[in-house]
CSV table of C-alpha atoms in Angstrom, one decimal:
chain,number,residue,atom,x,y,z
U,18,UNK,CA,9.5,39.1,34.9
U,19,UNK,CA,11.5,42.3,35.6
U,20,UNK,CA,14.7,40.4,34.7
U,21,UNK,CA,13.3,39.2,31.5
U,22,UNK,CA,12.1,42.6,30.6
U,23,UNK,CA,15.5,44.1,31.3
U,24,UNK,CA,17.1,41.4,29.2
U,25,UNK,CA,14.7,42.0,26.3
U,26,UNK,CA,15.4,45.7,26.5
U,27,UNK,CA,19.1,45.2,26.6
U,28,UNK,CA,18.9,42.8,23.6
U,29,UNK,CA,16.9,45.3,21.6
U,30,UNK,CA,19.5,48.1,22.4
U,31,UNK,CA,22.3,45.8,21.3
U,32,UNK,CA,20.4,45.0,18.1
U,33,UNK,CA,19.8,48.7,17.5
U,34,UNK,CA,23.5,49.4,17.9
U,35,UNK,CA,24.4,46.5,15.6
U,36,UNK,CA,22.0,47.9,13.0
U,37,UNK,CA,23.7,51.3,13.2
U,38,UNK,CA,27.0,49.5,12.9
U,39,UNK,CA,26.0,48.1,9.5
U,40,UNK,CA,26.1,51.6,8.0
U,41,UNK,CA,29.6,52.0,9.5
U,42,UNK,CA,30.7,48.8,7.8
U,43,UNK,CA,29.2,50.1,4.6
U,44,UNK,CA,31.3,53.2,4.8
U,45,UNK,CA,34.5,51.2,5.4
U,46,UNK,CA,33.8,48.8,2.5
U,47,UNK,CA,33.0,51.7,0.1
U,48,UNK,CA,36.1,53.6,1.1
U,49,UNK,CA,38.2,50.5,0.3
U,50,UNK,CA,37.0,50.6,-3.2
U,51,UNK,CA,37.2,54.2,-4.7
U,52,UNK,CA,35.6,53.1,-8.0
U,53,UNK,CA,32.6,51.8,-6.1
U,54,UNK,CA,32.4,55.2,-4.3
U,55,UNK,CA,32.4,57.1,-7.6
U,56,UNK,CA,29.8,54.7,-9.1
U,57,UNK,CA,27.5,55.2,-6.1
U,58,UNK,CA,27.9,59.0,-5.9
U,59,UNK,CA,26.8,59.8,-9.4
U,60,UNK,CA,23.0,59.1,-9.0
U,61,UNK,CA,23.1,60.6,-5.5
U,62,UNK,CA,24.7,63.8,-6.9
U,63,UNK,CA,22.0,64.2,-9.5
U,64,UNK,CA,19.3,63.7,-6.9
U,65,UNK,CA,21.1,66.1,-4.5
U,66,UNK,CA,21.1,68.9,-7.1
U,67,UNK,CA,17.4,68.5,-7.7
U,68,UNK,CA,16.5,68.4,-4.0
U,69,UNK,CA,18.8,71.3,-3.2
U,70,UNK,CA,16.9,73.4,-5.8
U,71,UNK,CA,13.6,72.4,-4.4
U,72,UNK,CA,14.7,73.2,-0.8
U,73,UNK,CA,16.0,76.6,-2.0
U,74,UNK,CA,12.6,77.3,-3.6
U,75,UNK,CA,10.8,76.3,-0.4
U,76,UNK,CA,12.9,78.7,1.7
U,77,UNK,CA,12.5,81.5,-0.8
U,78,UNK,CA,8.7,81.3,-0.7
U,79,UNK,CA,8.2,80.1,2.9
U,80,UNK,CA,6.8,83.4,4.0
U,81,UNK,CA,4.0,83.3,1.4
U,82,UNK,CA,3.3,79.6,2.1
U,83,UNK,CA,3.1,80.3,5.9
U,84,UNK,CA,0.5,83.0,5.3
U,85,UNK,CA,-1.5,80.6,3.1
U,86,UNK,CA,-1.6,77.8,5.6
U,87,UNK,CA,-2.4,80.1,8.5
U,88,UNK,CA,-5.2,82.0,6.8
U,89,UNK,CA,-7.3,81.7,10.0
U,90,UNK,CA,-4.9,84.1,11.7
U,91,UNK,CA,-5.4,87.0,9.3
U,92,UNK,CA,-7.6,88.9,11.8
U,93,UNK,CA,-5.4,88.2,14.8
U,94,UNK,CA,-3.3,90.8,16.5
U,95,UNK,CA,0.1,91.3,14.7
U,96,UNK,CA,2.1,89.7,17.5
U,97,UNK,CA,0.1,86.5,17.6
U,98,UNK,CA,-0.2,86.4,13.8
U,99,UNK,CA,3.5,86.8,13.3
U,100,UNK,CA,4.2,84.1,16.0
U,101,UNK,CA,1.9,81.5,14.4
U,102,UNK,CA,3.4,82.2,11.0
U,103,UNK,CA,6.9,81.8,12.2
U,104,UNK,CA,5.9,78.5,13.7
U,105,UNK,CA,4.2,77.6,10.5
U,106,UNK,CA,7.3,78.5,8.5
U,107,UNK,CA,9.5,76.4,10.8
U,108,UNK,CA,7.1,73.5,10.5
U,109,UNK,CA,6.9,73.8,6.7
U,110,UNK,CA,10.7,73.7,6.4
U,111,UNK,CA,10.8,70.8,8.8
U,112,UNK,CA,8.2,68.9,6.9
U,113,UNK,CA,10.0,69.7,3.6
U,114,UNK,CA,13.3,68.4,5.1
U,115,UNK,CA,11.6,65.3,6.4
U,116,UNK,CA,9.8,64.6,3.1
U,117,UNK,CA,13.1,65.2,1.3
U,118,UNK,CA,15.0,62.8,3.5
U,119,UNK,CA,12.3,60.1,3.1
U,120,UNK,CA,11.9,60.5,-0.6
U,121,UNK,CA,15.5,61.1,-1.5
U,122,UNK,CA,16.5,57.5,-1.2
U,123,UNK,CA,13.5,56.3,-3.3
U,124,UNK,CA,14.3,58.8,-6.1
U,125,UNK,CA,18.0,58.1,-6.0
U,126,UNK,CA,17.5,54.3,-6.0
U,127,UNK,CA,15.2,54.8,-9.0
U,128,UNK,CA,17.7,57.0,-10.9
U,129,UNK,CA,20.7,54.8,-10.1
U,130,UNK,CA,19.0,51.4,-10.2
U,131,UNK,CA,21.7,49.8,-12.5
U,132,UNK,CA,24.5,51.4,-10.4
U,133,UNK,CA,23.2,50.2,-7.1
U,134,UNK,CA,22.3,46.8,-8.5
U,135,UNK,CA,26.0,46.4,-9.4
U,136,UNK,CA,27.2,47.6,-6.0
U,137,UNK,CA,24.8,45.3,-4.1
U,138,UNK,CA,25.7,42.4,-6.4
U,139,UNK,CA,29.4,42.8,-5.7
U,140,UNK,CA,28.8,42.7,-1.9
U,141,UNK,CA,26.6,39.6,-2.2
U,142,UNK,CA,29.1,37.8,-4.5
U,143,UNK,CA,31.8,38.4,-1.9
U,144,UNK,CA,29.5,36.9,0.7
U,145,UNK,CA,28.8,33.7,-1.2
U,146,UNK,CA,26.4,34.9,-3.9
U,147,UNK,CA,22.6,34.4,-4.0
U,148,UNK,CA,21.2,30.9,-4.3
U,149,UNK,CA,18.5,30.6,-6.9
U,150,UNK,CA,18.9,34.2,-8.0
U,151,UNK,CA,16.0,35.5,-10.0
U,152,UNK,CA,17.1,37.1,-13.3
U,153,UNK,CA,15.0,40.2,-14.0
U,154,UNK,CA,15.3,42.4,-17.1
U,155,UNK,CA,16.4,46.1,-16.7
U,156,UNK,CA,13.0,47.3,-17.8
U,157,UNK,CA,11.1,45.1,-15.4
U,158,UNK,CA,13.5,45.9,-12.5
U,159,UNK,CA,12.9,49.6,-13.1
U,160,UNK,CA,9.2,49.1,-13.3
U,161,UNK,CA,9.2,47.3,-10.0
U,162,UNK,CA,11.4,49.9,-8.4
U,163,UNK,CA,9.1,52.7,-9.6
U,164,UNK,CA,6.0,51.0,-8.1
U,165,UNK,CA,7.7,50.2,-4.8
U,166,UNK,CA,9.2,53.8,-4.7
U,167,UNK,CA,5.8,55.3,-5.3
U,168,UNK,CA,4.2,53.2,-2.5
U,169,UNK,CA,7.0,54.2,-0.1
U,170,UNK,CA,6.7,57.9,-1.0
U,171,UNK,CA,2.9,57.5,-0.4
U,172,UNK,CA,3.7,56.2,3.1
U,173,UNK,CA,6.1,59.0,3.7
U,174,UNK,CA,3.3,61.5,2.9
U,175,UNK,CA,0.8,59.6,5.0
U,176,UNK,CA,3.1,59.8,8.1
U,177,UNK,CA,4.6,63.2,7.2
U,178,UNK,CA,1.3,65.1,7.3
U,179,UNK,CA,0.3,64.2,10.9
U,180,UNK,CA,3.9,64.9,12.0
U,181,UNK,CA,3.7,68.2,10.3
U,182,UNK,CA,0.5,69.1,12.1
U,183,UNK,CA,1.9,67.9,15.4
U,184,UNK,CA,4.8,70.2,14.9
U,185,UNK,CA,2.5,73.1,15.8
U,186,UNK,CA,2.0,71.7,19.3
U,187,UNK,CA,4.2,73.8,21.7
U,188,UNK,CA,7.1,71.8,23.3
U,189,UNK,CA,5.8,68.4,22.0
U,190,UNK,CA,6.3,69.6,18.4
U,191,UNK,CA,9.9,70.5,19.1
U,192,UNK,CA,10.8,67.5,21.2
U,193,UNK,CA,8.7,64.4,20.8
U,194,UNK,CA,7.7,64.9,17.1
U,195,UNK,CA,11.4,64.9,15.9
U,196,UNK,CA,12.1,61.7,17.7
U,197,UNK,CA,9.0,60.0,16.2
U,198,UNK,CA,9.9,61.5,12.8
U,199,UNK,CA,13.4,60.0,13.1
U,200,UNK,CA,12.0,56.5,14.0
U,201,UNK,CA,9.4,56.6,11.2
U,202,UNK,CA,12.0,57.9,8.7
U,203,UNK,CA,14.5,55.3,9.8
U,204,UNK,CA,12.1,52.5,9.3
U,205,UNK,CA,11.1,53.7,5.8
U,206,UNK,CA,14.7,54.1,4.8
U,207,UNK,CA,15.6,50.6,6.0
U,208,UNK,CA,12.7,49.3,3.8
U,209,UNK,CA,13.9,51.3,0.8
U,210,UNK,CA,17.5,50.4,1.0
U,211,UNK,CA,16.9,46.7,1.2
U,212,UNK,CA,14.9,46.7,-2.0
U,213,UNK,CA,17.6,45.5,-4.4
U,214,UNK,CA,18.8,42.4,-2.5
U,215,UNK,CA,15.2,41.3,-2.0
U,216,UNK,CA,14.3,41.8,-5.6
U,217,UNK,CA,17.3,39.7,-6.5
U,218,UNK,CA,15.5,36.9,-4.7
U,219,UNK,CA,12.2,37.5,-6.4
U,220,UNK,CA,10.7,39.1,-3.3
U,221,UNK,CA,8.7,42.3,-3.3
U,222,UNK,CA,7.8,45.1,-0.8
U,223,UNK,CA,5.5,43.0,1.4
U,224,UNK,CA,8.3,40.4,1.8
U,225,UNK,CA,10.8,43.0,2.8
U,226,UNK,CA,8.5,44.5,5.4
U,227,UNK,CA,7.7,41.1,6.9
U,228,UNK,CA,11.4,40.1,7.1
U,229,UNK,CA,12.4,43.4,8.7
U,230,UNK,CA,9.6,43.3,11.2
U,231,UNK,CA,11.2,40.2,12.5
U,232,UNK,CA,14.4,42.2,13.2
U,233,UNK,CA,12.8,45.5,14.0
U,234,UNK,CA,15.5,46.9,16.4
U,235,UNK,CA,18.2,45.9,13.9
U,236,UNK,CA,16.4,47.6,11.0
U,237,UNK,CA,15.6,50.7,13.1
U,238,UNK,CA,19.2,51.0,14.2
U,239,UNK,CA,20.4,51.0,10.6
U,240,UNK,CA,17.6,53.2,9.3
U,241,UNK,CA,17.9,55.8,12.0
U,242,UNK,CA,21.7,56.0,11.5
U,243,UNK,CA,21.1,56.7,7.8
U,244,UNK,CA,18.4,59.2,8.6
U,245,UNK,CA,20.7,61.1,10.9
U,246,UNK,CA,23.4,61.2,8.3
U,247,UNK,CA,21.0,62.4,5.6
U,248,UNK,CA,20.1,65.4,7.8
U,249,UNK,CA,23.7,66.7,7.5
U,250,UNK,CA,24.3,69.0,4.5
U,251,UNK,CA,25.5,66.8,1.6
U,252,UNK,CA,25.2,63.8,3.9
U,253,UNK,CA,22.6,62.1,1.7
U,254,UNK,CA,24.9,62.4,-1.3
U,255,UNK,CA,28.1,61.2,0.4
U,256,UNK,CA,26.5,58.4,2.5
U,257,UNK,CA,24.3,56.9,-0.2
U,258,UNK,CA,26.8,54.4,-1.6
U,259,UNK,CA,27.6,53.1,1.9
U,260,UNK,CA,23.9,53.0,2.7
U,261,UNK,CA,23.3,50.7,-0.3
U,262,UNK,CA,26.1,48.4,1.0
U,263,UNK,CA,24.7,48.5,4.5
U,264,UNK,CA,21.2,47.8,3.2
U,265,UNK,CA,22.5,44.7,1.5
U,266,UNK,CA,24.1,43.5,4.7
U,267,UNK,CA,20.8,44.3,6.6
U,268,UNK,CA,18.8,42.3,4.0
U,269,UNK,CA,21.1,39.3,4.4
U,270,UNK,CA,21.0,39.5,8.2
U,271,UNK,CA,17.2,39.6,8.2
U,272,UNK,CA,17.1,36.5,6.0
U,273,UNK,CA,19.5,34.6,8.2
U,274,UNK,CA,22.5,34.8,5.8
U,275,UNK,CA,26.1,35.4,6.7
U,276,UNK,CA,27.4,39.0,6.5
U,277,UNK,CA,31.0,38.6,7.4
U,278,UNK,CA,33.1,40.4,4.7
U,279,UNK,CA,36.6,41.6,4.5
U,280,UNK,CA,37.3,42.8,1.0
U,281,UNK,CA,35.4,43.5,-2.2
U,282,UNK,CA,36.2,42.5,-5.7
U,283,UNK,CA,37.3,45.2,-8.1
U,284,UNK,CA,34.8,46.8,-10.4
């Protein structure tokens, strides 16, 4: 039994590493095609500017927001009141960053739906194409992307609020919570970034989640790698095209399709 458990753990670790490697393969493939890089960067750049402005506003008003959410400390001694408000400010910025990372992909995919559809399609065509591809109009594709994005943003908020509150817990809030946040964020990013190839097959959000649950360590490895890159300044903008390619590879792998690829056709 111990041997089986160790083997299962080792297999999960290998799958996690393989999933993270899918992002690396996406980076390589995008860098081999500069036009694809430019095509993928445009929507991410637009989203990046919007999110940078929102983060700057949050930082500028974090003092007032901290005082608002810690109204119960108004009558405390100044030392304890200042401490709790500093912690609240850190938690607010952390929650804002987490929420930004989780929603950035959904918003960027929505803005750049035609661009990322093109990139994902190029990858799939090089891998043999899609059997029985479902043709969807641009308007219908955008509508589906909007609905799925809103649902995923809702999930981000649902998980983000408890993590935000847990951030107030001494030690745990600065150690365990970030790890849980990374895992949750990674899973949601994996679900978001596989949306285009699943829609191409006429499958919706519930189908995506079911397929990825069957390859959870693989999906988490990819999603956590993307999540970590998105935490780096400008990382979300620069990595987004590669994340779309990696998401396409992850979708094919979760559906039992080949993902061996060497070159991409020109745009």
